JSON list of C-alpha atoms in Angstrom, two decimals:
[
{"chain": "A", "resi": 74, "resn": "MET", "atom": "CA", "xyz": [-0.06, -0.30, 0.06]},
{"chain": "A", "resi": 75, "resn": "THR", "atom": "CA", "xyz": [1.39, 3.52, -0.45]},
{"chain": "A", "resi": 76, "resn": "PRO", "atom": "CA", "xyz": [0.99, 5.97, 2.12]},
{"chain": "A", "resi": 77, "resn": "HIS", "atom": "CA", "xyz": [-1.83, 7.56, 0.88]},
{"chain": "A", "resi": 78, "resn": "GLN", "atom": "CA", "xyz": [-3.92, 4.45, 0.56]},
{"chain": "A", "resi": 79, "resn": "ASN", "atom": "CA", "xyz": [-2.53, 4.18, 4.03]},
{"chain": "A", "resi": 80, "resn": "ILE", "atom": "CA", "xyz": [-3.84, 7.48, 4.96]},
{"chain": "A", "resi": 81, "resn": "ILE", "atom": "CA", "xyz": [-7.40, 6.99, 4.11]},
{"chain": "A", "resi": 82, "resn": "THR", "atom": "CA", "xyz": [-7.65, 3.23, 4.98]},
{"chain": "A", "resi": 83, "resn": "ILE", "atom": "CA", "xyz": [-7.00, 4.55, 8.39]},
{"chain": "A", "resi": 84, "resn": "ALA", "atom": "CA", "xyz": [-9.62, 7.49, 8.06]},
{"chain": "A", "resi": 85, "resn": "ALA", "atom": "CA", "xyz": [-11.80, 5.07, 7.05]},
{"chain": "A", "resi": 86, "resn": "LEU", "atom": "CA", "xyz": [-11.46, 2.88, 10.27]},
{"chain": "A", "resi": 87, "resn": "LEU", "atom": "CA", "xyz": [-11.95, 6.11, 12.69]},
{"chain": "A", "resi": 88, "resn": "CYS", "atom": "CA", "xyz": [-15.02, 7.21, 10.69]},
{"chain": "A", "resi": 89, "resn": "THR", "atom": "CA", "xyz": [-16.31, 4.05, 11.26]},
{"chain": "A", "resi": 90, "resn": "LEU", "atom": "CA", "xyz": [-15.59, 4.10, 14.89]},
{"chain": "A", "resi": 91, "resn": "LEU", "atom": "CA", "xyz": [-16.80, 6.84, 15.49]},
{"chain": "A", "resi": 92, "resn": "VAL", "atom": "CA", "xyz": [-20.43, 6.15, 13.94]},
{"chain": "A", "resi": 93, "resn": "ALA", "atom": "CA", "xyz": [-19.98, 3.04, 16.28]},
{"chain": "A", "resi": 94, "resn": "VAL", "atom": "CA", "xyz": [-19.57, 5.12, 19.04]},
{"chain": "A", "resi": 95, "resn": "ARG", "atom": "CA", "xyz": [-22.27, 7.52, 18.84]},
{"chain": "A", "resi": 96, "resn": "ALA", "atom": "CA", "xyz": [-25.02, 5.50, 17.44]},
{"chain": "A", "resi": 97, "resn": "ALA", "atom": "CA", "xyz": [-28.09, 6.04, 19.86]},
{"chain": "A", "resi": 98, "resn": "ASN", "atom": "CA", "xyz": [-28.16, 2.79, 22.29]},
{"chain": "A", "resi": 99, "resn": "PRO", "atom": "CA", "xyz": [-31.81, 1.08, 21.16]},
{"chain": "A", "resi": 100, "resn": "THR", "atom": "CA", "xyz": [-32.02, -0.99, 24.15]},
{"chain": "A", "resi": 101, "resn": "LEU", "atom": "CA", "xyz": [-31.98, 2.54, 26.28]},
{"chain": "A", "resi": 102, "resn": "ILE", "atom": "CA", "xyz": [-34.28, 4.06, 23.87]},
{"chain": "A", "resi": 103, "resn": "THR", "atom": "CA", "xyz": [-36.41, 0.59, 24.38]},
{"chain": "A", "resi": 104, "resn": "ARG", "atom": "CA", "xyz": [-36.51, 0.69, 27.99]},
{"chain": "A", "resi": 105, "resn": "LEU", "atom": "CA", "xyz": [-37.03, 3.94, 28.77]},
{"chain": "A", "resi": 106, "resn": "CYS", "atom": "CA", "xyz": [-39.88, 4.53, 26.08]},
{"chain": "A", "resi": 107, "resn": "GLY", "atom": "CA", "xyz": [-41.43, 1.73, 26.54]},
{"chain": "A", "resi": 108, "resn": "ALA", "atom": "CA", "xyz": [-42.16, 2.67, 30.01]},
{"chain": "A", "resi": 109, "resn": "THR", "atom": "CA", "xyz": [-44.41, 5.65, 29.02]},
{"chain": "A", "resi": 110, "resn": "SER", "atom": "CA", "xyz": [-47.74, 5.61, 27.65]},
{"chain": "A", "resi": 111, "resn": "ALA", "atom": "CA", "xyz": [-46.94, 6.82, 24.17]},
{"chain": "A", "resi": 112, "resn": "PRO", "atom": "CA", "xyz": [-43.42, 4.28, 23.15]},
{"chain": "A", "resi": 113, "resn": "GLY", "atom": "CA", "xyz": [-43.49, 5.16, 19.66]},
{"chain": "A", "resi": 114, "resn": "ALA", "atom": "CA", "xyz": [-44.28, 9.14, 20.00]},
{"chain": "A", "resi": 115, "resn": "CYS", "atom": "CA", "xyz": [-40.91, 8.98, 23.04]},
{"chain": "A", "resi": 116, "resn": "THR", "atom": "CA", "xyz": [-38.89, 6.84, 20.39]},
{"chain": "A", "resi": 117, "resn": "ARG", "atom": "CA", "xyz": [-39.90, 9.40, 17.23]},
{"chain": "A", "resi": 118, "resn": "CYS", "atom": "CA", "xyz": [-39.01, 12.45, 19.19]},
{"chain": "A", "resi": 119, "resn": "ILE", "atom": "CA", "xyz": [-35.67, 10.48, 20.88]},
{"chain": "A", "resi": 120, "resn": "LYS", "atom": "CA", "xyz": [-34.77, 9.10, 17.14]},
{"chain": "A", "resi": 121, "resn": "SER", "atom": "CA", "xyz": [-35.28, 12.52, 15.53]},
{"chain": "A", "resi": 122, "resn": "GLN", "atom": "CA", "xyz": [-32.19, 14.07, 18.03]},
{"chain": "A", "resi": 123, "resn": "SER", "atom": "CA", "xyz": [-28.42, 14.43, 16.55]},
{"chain": "A", "resi": 124, "resn": "PRO", "atom": "CA", "xyz": [-26.17, 13.27, 17.95]},
{"chain": "A", "resi": 125, "resn": "PRO", "atom": "CA", "xyz": [-27.86, 10.02, 19.41]},
{"chain": "A", "resi": 126, "resn": "PRO", "atom": "CA", "xyz": [-28.94, 9.27, 23.00]},
{"chain": "A", "resi": 127, "resn": "GLN", "atom": "CA", "xyz": [-25.87, 7.91, 24.26]},
{"chain": "A", "resi": 128, "resn": "ASN", "atom": "CA", "xyz": [-27.15, 7.40, 28.47]},
{"chain": "A", "resi": 129, "resn": "GLU", "atom": "CA", "xyz": [-30.61, 8.27, 30.73]},
{"chain": "A", "resi": 130, "resn": "GLN", "atom": "CA", "xyz": [-29.82, 12.27, 30.59]},
{"chain": "A", "resi": 131, "resn": "ASP", "atom": "CA", "xyz": [-29.50, 12.58, 26.54]},
{"chain": "A", "resi": 132, "resn": "VAL", "atom": "CA", "xyz": [-33.03, 10.82, 26.30]},
{"chain": "A", "resi": 133, "resn": "VAL", "atom": "CA", "xyz": [-34.24, 13.00, 28.39]},
{"chain": "A", "resi": 134, "resn": "PHE", "atom": "CA", "xyz": [-32.55, 15.61, 27.57]},
{"chain": "A", "resi": 135, "resn": "SER", "atom": "CA", "xyz": [-33.47, 15.08, 24.06]},
{"chain": "A", "resi": 136, "resn": "LEU", "atom": "CA", "xyz": [-37.58, 14.54, 25.38]},
{"chain": "A", "resi": 137, "resn": "LEU", "atom": "CA", "xyz": [-36.87, 18.16, 26.48]},
{"chain": "A", "resi": 138, "resn": "TYR", "atom": "CA", "xyz": [-36.01, 19.72, 22.97]},
{"chain": "A", "resi": 139, "resn": "CYS", "atom": "CA", "xyz": [-38.98, 17.98, 21.33]},
{"chain": "A", "resi": 140, "resn": "ALA", "atom": "CA", "xyz": [-40.65, 19.76, 24.55]},
{"chain": "A", "resi": 141, "resn": "TYR", "atom": "CA", "xyz": [-39.38, 23.20, 23.66]},
{"chain": "A", "resi": 142, "resn": "LEU", "atom": "CA", "xyz": [-39.99, 23.06, 20.45]},
{"chain": "A", "resi": 143, "resn": "ASP", "atom": "CA", "xyz": [-43.66, 22.35, 20.42]},
{"chain": "A", "resi": 144, "resn": "THR", "atom": "CA", "xyz": [-43.53, 25.30, 23.25]},
{"chain": "A", "resi": 145, "resn": "GLN", "atom": "CA", "xyz": [-42.09, 27.67, 20.08]},
{"chain": "A", "resi": 146, "resn": "LYS", "atom": "CA", "xyz": [-44.64, 26.49, 17.59]},
{"chain": "A", "resi": 147, "resn": "LEU", "atom": "CA", "xyz": [-47.83, 26.63, 20.32]},
{"chain": "A", "resi": 148, "resn": "GLU", "atom": "CA", "xyz": [-46.28, 30.29, 20.99]},
{"chain": "A", "resi": 149, "resn": "THR", "atom": "CA", "xyz": [-46.31, 31.42, 17.68]},
{"chain": "A", "resi": 150, "resn": "ASP", "atom": "CA", "xyz": [-49.63, 29.49, 16.27]},
{"chain": "A", "resi": 151, "resn": "THR", "atom": "CA", "xyz": [-50.61, 31.28, 19.50]},
{"chain": "A", "resi": 152, "resn": "LYS", "atom": "CA", "xyz": [-49.64, 34.66, 18.48]},
{"chain": "A", "resi": 153, "resn": "ASN", "atom": "CA", "xyz": [-50.61, 33.70, 14.74]},
{"chain": "A", "resi": 154, "resn": "ALA", "atom": "CA", "xyz": [-54.49, 33.22, 16.22]},
{"chain": "A", "resi": 155, "resn": "ILE", "atom": "CA", "xyz": [-54.17, 36.36, 18.43]},
{"chain": "A", "resi": 156, "resn": "ASP", "atom": "CA", "xyz": [-53.61, 38.18, 15.25]},
{"chain": "A", "resi": 157, "resn": "GLU", "atom": "CA", "xyz": [-56.32, 36.51, 13.39]},
{"chain": "A", "resi": 158, "resn": "SER", "atom": "CA", "xyz": [-59.37, 37.48, 16.37]},
{"chain": "A", "resi": 159, "resn": "THR", "atom": "CA", "xyz": [-61.96, 39.59, 15.91]},
{"chain": "A", "resi": 160, "resn": "ASP", "atom": "CA", "xyz": [-63.73, 38.12, 19.12]},
{"chain": "A", "resi": 161, "resn": "GLU", "atom": "CA", "xyz": [-62.05, 40.07, 22.00]},
{"chain": "A", "resi": 162, "resn": "THR", "atom": "CA", "xyz": [-63.18, 37.13, 24.75]},
{"chain": "A", "resi": 163, "resn": "THR", "atom": "CA", "xyz": [-60.94, 34.38, 22.52]},
{"chain": "A", "resi": 164, "resn": "ARG", "atom": "CA", "xyz": [-58.16, 37.18, 21.78]},
{"chain": "A", "resi": 165, "resn": "SER", "atom": "CA", "xyz": [-57.85, 37.95, 25.55]},
{"chain": "A", "resi": 166, "resn": "ALA", "atom": "CA", "xyz": [-57.97, 34.06, 26.11]},
{"chain": "A", "resi": 167, "resn": "LEU", "atom": "CA", "xyz": [-55.35, 34.04, 23.79]},
{"chain": "A", "resi": 168, "resn": "GLU", "atom": "CA", "xyz": [-53.05, 36.85, 25.50]},
{"chain": "A", "resi": 169, "resn": "GLN", "atom": "CA", "xyz": [-53.29, 35.15, 28.87]},
{"chain": "A", "resi": 170, "resn": "CYS", "atom": "CA", "xyz": [-53.01, 32.01, 27.56]},
{"chain": "A", "resi": 171, "resn": "ASN", "atom": "CA", "xyz": [-49.60, 33.17, 25.80]},
{"chain": "A", "resi": 172, "resn": "SER", "atom": "CA", "xyz": [-48.14, 34.54, 28.86]},
{"chain": "A", "resi": 173, "resn": "LEU", "atom": "CA", "xyz": [-48.01, 30.73, 29.91]},
{"chain": "A", "resi": 174, "resn": "ILE", "atom": "CA", "xyz": [-46.68, 29.60, 26.89]},
{"chain": "A", "resi": 175, "resn": "LEU", "atom": "CA", "xyz": [-43.72, 31.79, 27.43]},
{"chain": "A", "resi": 176, "resn": "ASN", "atom": "CA", "xyz": [-43.23, 31.06, 31.27]},
{"chain": "A", "resi": 177, "resn": "LEU", "atom": "CA", "xyz": [-42.99, 27.17, 29.81]},
{"chain": "A", "resi": 178, "resn": "ILE", "atom": "CA", "xyz": [-40.32, 27.94, 27.69]},
{"chain": "A", "resi": 179, "resn": "SER", "atom": "CA", "xyz": [-38.43, 29.53, 30.27]},
{"chain": "A", "resi": 180, "resn": "GLU", "atom": "CA", "xyz": [-38.95, 26.45, 32.98]},
{"chain": "A", "resi": 181, "resn": "ASN", "atom": "CA", "xyz": [-37.77, 23.92, 29.81]},
{"chain": "A", "resi": 182, "resn": "GLY", "atom": "CA", "xyz": [-34.31, 26.08, 30.19]},
{"chain": "A", "resi": 183, "resn": "ILE", "atom": "CA", "xyz": [-34.51, 25.37, 34.11]},
{"chain": "A", "resi": 184, "resn": "LEU", "atom": "CA", "xyz": [-35.65, 21.96, 33.44]},
{"chain": "A", "resi": 185, "resn": "LYS", "atom": "CA", "xyz": [-32.45, 21.41, 31.24]},
{"chain": "A", "resi": 186, "resn": "PHE", "atom": "CA", "xyz": [-30.47, 22.71, 34.22]},
{"chain": "A", "resi": 187, "resn": "LYS", "atom": "CA", "xyz": [-31.62, 20.59, 36.86]},
{"chain": "A", "resi": 188, "resn": "VAL", "atom": "CA", "xyz": [-31.26, 17.58, 34.58]},
{"chain": "A", "resi": 189, "resn": "GLY", "atom": "CA", "xyz": [-27.56, 18.61, 33.50]},
{"chain": "A", "resi": 190, "resn": "LYS", "atom": "CA", "xyz": [-26.92, 18.36, 37.22]},
{"chain": "A", "resi": 191, "resn": "LYS", "atom": "CA", "xyz": [-28.84, 14.95, 37.13]},
{"chain": "A", "resi": 192, "resn": "GLU", "atom": "CA", "xyz": [-31.52, 16.43, 39.14]},
{"chain": "A", "resi": 193, "resn": "TYR", "atom": "CA", "xyz": [-34.29, 14.09, 38.29]},
{"chain": "A", "resi": 194, "resn": "SER", "atom": "CA", "xyz": [-36.76, 13.12, 40.65]},
{"chain": "A", "resi": 195, "resn": "GLN", "atom": "CA", "xyz": [-36.55, 17.66, 41.00]},
{"chain": "A", "resi": 196, "resn": "ALA", "atom": "CA", "xyz": [-37.17, 18.04, 37.42]},
{"chain": "A", "resi": 197, "resn": "LYS", "atom": "CA", "xyz": [-40.17, 15.24, 37.32]},
{"chain": "A", "resi": 198, "resn": "SER", "atom": "CA", "xyz": [-41.49, 16.93, 40.90]},
{"chain": "A", "resi": 199, "resn": "ASP", "atom": "CA", "xyz": [-41.10, 20.33, 38.35]},
{"chain": "A", "resi": 200, "resn": "VAL", "atom": "CA", "xyz": [-43.28, 18.91, 35.06]},
{"chain": "A", "resi": 201, "resn": "ASP", "atom": "CA", "xyz": [-45.21, 17.08, 37.33]},
{"chain": "A", "resi": 202, "resn": "GLY", "atom": "CA", "xyz": [-45.96, 20.44, 39.03]},
{"chain": "A", "resi": 203, "resn": "TYR", "atom": "CA", "xyz": [-45.26, 24.00, 37.75]},
{"chain": "A", "resi": 204, "resn": "ILE", "atom": "CA", "xyz": [-45.13, 22.86, 33.83]},
{"chain": "A", "resi": 205, "resn": "ASN", "atom": "CA", "xyz": [-48.81, 20.79, 34.43]},
{"chain": "A", "resi": 206, "resn": "ASN", "atom": "CA", "xyz": [-50.50, 24.11, 35.70]},
{"chain": "A", "resi": 207, "resn": "GLU", "atom": "CA", "xyz": [-49.55, 26.05, 33.22]},
{"chain": "A", "resi": 208, "resn": "ILE", "atom": "CA", "xyz": [-50.78, 24.07, 30.62]},
{"chain": "A", "resi": 209, "resn": "LYS", "atom": "CA", "xyz": [-53.67, 23.41, 32.81]},
{"chain": "A", "resi": 210, "resn": "GLY", "atom": "CA", "xyz": [-54.01, 26.72, 32.92]},
{"chain": "A", "resi": 211, "resn": "CYS", "atom": "CA", "xyz": [-54.03, 27.80, 29.36]},
{"chain": "A", "resi": 212, "resn": "SER", "atom": "CA", "xyz": [-56.36, 25.21, 28.18]},
{"chain": "A", "resi": 213, "resn": "LYS", "atom": "CA", "xyz": [-58.71, 26.39, 31.30]},
{"chain": "A", "resi": 214, "resn": "LEU", "atom": "CA", "xyz": [-58.44, 29.63, 29.87]},
{"chain": "A", "resi": 215, "resn": "LEU", "atom": "CA", "xyz": [-59.40, 28.65, 26.65]},
{"chain": "A", "resi": 216, "resn": "GLY", "atom": "CA", "xyz": [-62.42, 26.13, 28.07]},
{"chain": "A", "resi": 217, "resn": "ALA", "atom": "CA", "xyz": [-63.90, 29.71, 28.99]},
{"chain": "A", "resi": 218, "resn": "PRO", "atom": "CA", "xyz": [-67.42, 30.16, 27.35]},
{"chain": "A", "resi": 219, "resn": "GLY", "atom": "CA", "xyz": [-67.71, 32.32, 24.96]},
{"chain": "A", "resi": 220, "resn": "VAL", "atom": "CA", "xyz": [-63.68, 31.69, 23.84]},
{"chain": "A", "resi": 221, "resn": "THR", "atom": "CA", "xyz": [-63.19, 29.64, 20.36]},
{"chain": "A", "resi": 222, "resn": "ILE", "atom": "CA", "xyz": [-60.10, 27.48, 20.20]},
{"chain": "A", "resi": 223, "resn": "PRO", "atom": "CA", "xyz": [-58.58, 27.67, 17.39]},
{"chain": "A", "resi": 224, "resn": "PRO", "atom": "CA", "xyz": [-57.20, 24.10, 16.20]},
{"chain": "A", "resi": 225, "resn": "LYS", "atom": "CA", "xyz": [-53.33, 24.74, 15.88]},
{"chain": "A", "resi": 226, "resn": "VAL", "atom": "CA", "xyz": [-53.48, 25.71, 19.50]},
{"chain": "A", "resi": 227, "resn": "SER", "atom": "CA", "xyz": [-55.66, 23.19, 20.58]},
{"chain": "A", "resi": 228, "resn": "SER", "atom": "CA", "xyz": [-53.26, 20.49, 18.60]},
{"chain": "A", "resi": 229, "resn": "GLY", "atom": "CA", "xyz": [-50.40, 22.21, 20.02]},
{"chain": "A", "resi": 230, "resn": "LEU", "atom": "CA", "xyz": [-51.42, 22.07, 23.68]},
{"chain": "A", "resi": 231, "resn": "PHE", "atom": "CA", "xyz": [-52.21, 18.29, 23.44]},
{"chain": "A", "resi": 232, "resn": "SER", "atom": "CA", "xyz": [-48.98, 18.31, 22.13]},
{"chain": "A", "resi": 233, "resn": "LEU", "atom": "CA", "xyz": [-47.05, 19.60, 24.67]},
{"chain": "A", "resi": 234, "resn": "THR", "atom": "CA", "xyz": [-49.86, 17.44, 27.57]},
{"chain": "A", "resi": 235, "resn": "SER", "atom": "CA", "xyz": [-47.99, 14.56, 25.70]},
{"chain": "A", "resi": 236, "resn": "ASP", "atom": "CA", "xyz": [-45.34, 15.75, 25.57]},
{"chain": "A", "resi": 237, "resn": "TYR", "atom": "CA", "xyz": [-44.13, 16.63, 29.50]},
{"chain": "A", "resi": 238, "resn": "GLY", "atom": "CA", "xyz": [-46.07, 13.38, 30.13]},
{"chain": "A", "resi": 239, "resn": "ILE", "atom": "CA", "xyz": [-43.34, 11.06, 28.40]},
{"chain": "A", "resi": 240, "resn": "THR", "atom": "CA", "xyz": [-40.71, 13.38, 29.98]},
{"chain": "A", "resi": 241, "resn": "SER", "atom": "CA", "xyz": [-42.28, 12.94, 33.44]},
{"chain": "A", "resi": 242, "resn": "GLN", "atom": "CA", "xyz": [-42.51, 8.75, 33.06]},
{"chain": "A", "resi": 243, "resn": "VAL", "atom": "CA", "xyz": [-39.23, 8.79, 32.23]},
{"chain": "A", "resi": 244, "resn": "LEU", "atom": "CA", "xyz": [-37.52, 11.47, 34.66]},
{"chain": "A", "resi": 245, "resn": "GLY", "atom": "CA", "xyz": [-38.99, 8.76, 37.06]},
{"chain": "A", "resi": 246, "resn": "LEU", "atom": "CA", "xyz": [-37.32, 6.08, 35.79]},
{"chain": "A", "resi": 247, "resn": "VAL", "atom": "CA", "xyz": [-33.95, 7.52, 35.60]},
{"chain": "A", "resi": 248, "resn": "HIS", "atom": "CA", "xyz": [-31.21, 7.24, 38.34]}
]
């Protein structure tokens, strides 16, 4: 082999090794997602992330990222619904709900910090308490008499409920 061929062979081997090292841990994903109420949604979220999760902490970070993206989408959809609404009752409920959604975006960052410190039980407590209360508060505002819930906002709230429900369940499993 020429020196050039040796370098190419070594580079190819290193790339193969790096890909093998960064491959997702399917047993971990199956164990954690399989214990949730929505294993398919959990698995899809985790597999959509890059790099693939290597440990429990990575799995929780992936779930929080999916929740963050859905929260941002809901915030955008809510703002658009506010701009499009001509009904004052609906508009007011959407504006109040949007404040709660912004709180969720901030809280997601706090959850990531706690997970980074492996404070899983505290993060779970925050999801089960604060996060769920904000989502329920928004749902209650939009369920008030005379309020017309735009489909994208209703769907977004459903997604957040699912995202954080799955996250809570996984947080209850990690150490």
